[in-house]
Tab-separated table of C-alpha atoms in Angstrom:
chain	number	residue	atom	x	y	z
H	24	MET	CA	69.643	98.629	71.894
H	25	GLU	CA	72.104	100.904	70.127
H	26	GLN	CA	75.615	99.449	70.229
H	27	HIS	CA	78.392	101.861	71.237
H	28	TRP	CA	81.208	99.344	71.503
H	29	LEU	CA	82.597	96.102	70.209
H	30	TRP	CA	82.838	93.150	72.613
H	31	ILE	CA	85.724	90.748	72.108
H	32	PHE	CA	86.504	87.584	74.064
H	33	LEU	CA	90.209	87.371	74.837
H	34	ARG	CA	91.051	83.785	73.936
H	35	THR	CA	89.991	81.357	76.666
H	36	ASP	CA	91.614	82.970	79.635
H	37	GLY	CA	88.623	84.588	81.245
H	38	GLU	CA	87.780	88.145	80.284
H	39	VAL	CA	85.707	90.131	77.847
H	40	PHE	CA	86.674	93.739	77.161
H	41	THR	CA	85.751	96.833	75.229
H	42	CYS	CA	86.733	100.468	74.895
H	43	PRO	CA	83.782	102.228	76.533
H	44	ALA	CA	82.027	105.108	74.798
H	45	ASN	CA	81.775	107.152	78.000
H	46	VAL	CA	82.636	106.672	81.672
H	47	ASN	CA	81.725	108.873	84.641
H	48	GLY	CA	82.013	108.224	88.350
H	49	ILE	CA	84.483	106.953	90.910
H	50	ALA	CA	86.319	103.666	90.433
H	51	VAL	CA	87.818	102.177	93.590
H	52	ILE	CA	90.770	100.065	92.483
H	53	ASN	CA	91.056	97.578	95.331
H	54	GLY	CA	92.548	94.551	93.579
H	55	SER	CA	95.755	95.351	91.777
H	56	LEU	CA	97.093	98.059	89.513
H	57	GLY	CA	98.875	97.189	86.297
H	58	ASP	CA	102.027	98.112	84.453
H	59	VAL	CA	104.899	98.715	86.913
H	60	PHE	CA	102.555	99.148	89.883
H	61	SER	CA	101.486	95.520	90.425
H	62	ARG	CA	105.077	94.330	90.726
H	63	LYS	CA	105.862	97.103	93.178
H	64	TYR	CA	102.702	97.300	95.304
H	65	LYS	CA	101.005	93.865	94.868
H	66	SER	CA	97.453	93.752	96.283
H	67	LEU	CA	95.634	97.041	96.892
H	68	GLU	CA	93.142	95.529	99.331
H	69	LYS	CA	94.472	97.679	102.181
H	70	THR	CA	95.562	100.623	100.008
H	71	PRO	CA	92.794	101.197	97.429
H	72	VAL	CA	93.250	103.841	94.758
H	73	ARG	CA	90.256	105.994	93.785
H	74	TRP	CA	89.949	107.241	90.216
H	75	HIS	CA	87.578	110.197	89.781
H	76	ILE	CA	86.403	109.945	86.164
H	77	VAL	CA	84.654	112.662	84.148
H	78	ASP	CA	83.892	112.218	80.439
H	79	SER	CA	86.125	109.115	80.343
H	80	ARG	CA	89.139	110.910	81.814
H	81	ILE	CA	90.707	110.406	85.221
H	82	VAL	CA	90.620	113.921	86.654
H	83	ALA	CA	91.691	113.122	90.226
H	84	VAL	CA	93.442	110.267	92.035
H	85	GLU	CA	93.348	109.436	95.757
H	86	CYS	CA	95.250	106.856	97.764
H	87	HIS	CA	95.202	108.108	101.349
H	88	GLN	CA	96.958	105.009	102.683
H	89	ASN	CA	99.907	105.319	100.268
H	90	ARG	CA	100.765	108.841	99.099
H	91	LYS	CA	103.820	107.570	97.183
H	92	LEU	CA	101.623	105.304	95.036
H	93	GLU	CA	99.173	108.187	94.578
H	94	ALA	CA	101.937	110.527	93.358
H	95	GLU	CA	103.413	107.894	91.028
H	96	PHE	CA	100.046	107.157	89.433
H	97	LYS	CA	99.301	110.877	89.019
H	98	ARG	CA	102.565	111.197	87.070
H	99	TYR	CA	101.721	108.100	85.021
H	100	ILE	CA	98.409	109.487	83.782
H	101	LYS	CA	100.208	112.570	82.449
H	102	LEU	CA	102.645	110.655	80.215
H	103	ASP	CA	100.714	111.465	77.034
H	104	ARG	CA	97.502	113.218	76.061
H	105	ASN	CA	95.379	110.074	76.429
H	106	SER	CA	97.122	108.320	79.314
H	107	ASN	CA	94.348	109.482	81.667
H	108	ARG	CA	91.560	108.352	79.322
H	109	ILE	CA	89.651	105.145	80.075
H	110	GLY	CA	90.687	102.835	77.247
H	111	GLU	CA	89.324	99.546	78.528
H	112	PHE	CA	86.409	98.223	80.507
H	113	ALA	CA	86.591	94.487	81.105
H	114	VAL	CA	84.740	91.818	82.986
H	115	GLY	CA	86.807	89.000	84.441
H	116	ALA	CA	85.064	85.635	84.286
H	117	ASN	CA	87.566	82.991	85.391
H	118	TYR	CA	86.076	81.278	88.441
H	119	GLY	CA	89.386	79.452	88.906
H	120	VAL	CA	91.069	82.678	90.037
H	121	LYS	CA	90.202	82.852	93.728
H	122	LYS	CA	92.272	85.749	95.070
H	123	ILE	CA	94.396	88.732	94.096
H	124	ILE	CA	98.091	87.829	94.093
H	125	GLY	CA	99.661	90.990	92.650
H	126	ASN	CA	100.242	89.495	89.181
H	127	LEU	CA	98.034	91.576	86.918
H	128	LEU	CA	97.729	89.063	84.074
H	129	GLN	CA	96.130	86.653	86.526
H	130	ASP	CA	94.403	89.183	88.779
H	131	GLU	CA	92.453	90.778	85.926
H	132	LYS	CA	90.774	87.441	85.178
H	133	ILE	CA	89.162	87.171	88.645
H	134	VAL	CA	85.377	87.449	88.564
H	135	GLY	CA	84.966	91.204	88.794
H	136	VAL	CA	85.896	94.206	86.713
H	137	HIS	CA	88.998	95.951	85.577
H	138	MET	CA	89.370	99.257	83.824
H	139	ALA	CA	92.443	100.672	82.174
H	140	ALA	CA	93.819	104.127	81.664
H	141	GLY	CA	95.459	104.598	78.288
H	142	TYR	CA	95.811	102.367	75.219
H	143	PRO	CA	92.361	101.193	74.052
H	144	TYR	CA	93.463	98.309	71.772
H	145	PRO	CA	92.065	100.183	68.749
H	146	GLU	CA	92.836	97.282	66.413
H	147	LEU	CA	90.400	95.154	68.423
H	148	THR	CA	87.866	97.650	69.776
H	149	GLY	CA	87.576	100.122	66.918
H	150	ALA	CA	88.616	103.030	69.154
H	151	LYS	CA	89.631	106.099	67.146
H	152	TRP	CA	92.347	107.275	69.541
H	153	ASN	CA	95.587	105.945	70.966
H	154	SER	CA	98.019	106.129	73.887
H	155	LYS	CA	101.547	104.878	74.519
H	156	VAL	CA	100.636	103.478	77.956
H	157	HIS	CA	98.059	101.091	79.398
H	158	CYS	CA	97.449	100.576	83.110
H	159	ASP	CA	94.726	98.216	84.325
H	160	GLY	CA	93.018	98.643	87.676
H	161	VAL	CA	91.249	95.593	89.126
H	162	ILE	CA	88.063	96.119	91.135
H	163	THR	CA	86.913	93.232	93.308
H	164	LYS	CA	83.248	92.680	94.206
H	165	PRO	CA	81.860	95.476	91.998
H	166	THR	CA	78.249	96.276	91.253
H	167	VAL	CA	77.979	96.993	87.531
H	168	PHE	CA	75.194	98.484	85.455
H	169	VAL	CA	75.523	98.621	81.658
H	170	ASP	CA	73.005	100.799	79.840
H	171	GLY	CA	70.838	100.751	82.968
H	172	MET	CA	70.831	96.951	83.274
H	173	LEU	CA	72.365	95.192	86.274
H	174	LEU	CA	75.188	92.911	85.113
H	175	MET	CA	77.011	92.180	88.362
H	176	ASP	CA	76.047	92.678	92.013
H	177	ASN	CA	78.803	92.678	94.650
H	178	GLY	CA	81.070	90.705	92.321
H	179	LYS	CA	78.488	88.113	91.271
H	180	PHE	CA	76.872	87.833	87.855
H	181	VAL	CA	73.090	88.258	88.063
H	182	PHE	CA	72.175	86.125	85.068
């Protein structure tokens, strides 16, 4: 298998992350949203945010249940030329985290996935680009395929 990324375990706290080579699709952020958003909006279980992603860039944002959050996030992803670019794909693996509490540093460790717009941690991932911002979006109970292989089904590892 050709490797397009570098996997790095983040200490012992429960996640592995990379800067993905390419992302396309719709990500439904239904856990919590990072940076200033998690403190302000807490859990997104009842107000999920949809990221429409084309060639690793968020090209549209929807949050029908909270138009203020939608507008704020749309402004956020325009802060610099790469603030709408997917800079991180991570798998949370801490079985001790049982629920989303609105504290991103804990929420992103829940078994599931989070993706981030912006800063790709180039010093750790080898990414050749940069951004001044980084906003994680936690997805609970995802189904994840990597290079055509099923990794996670409805939030549960398949191996």
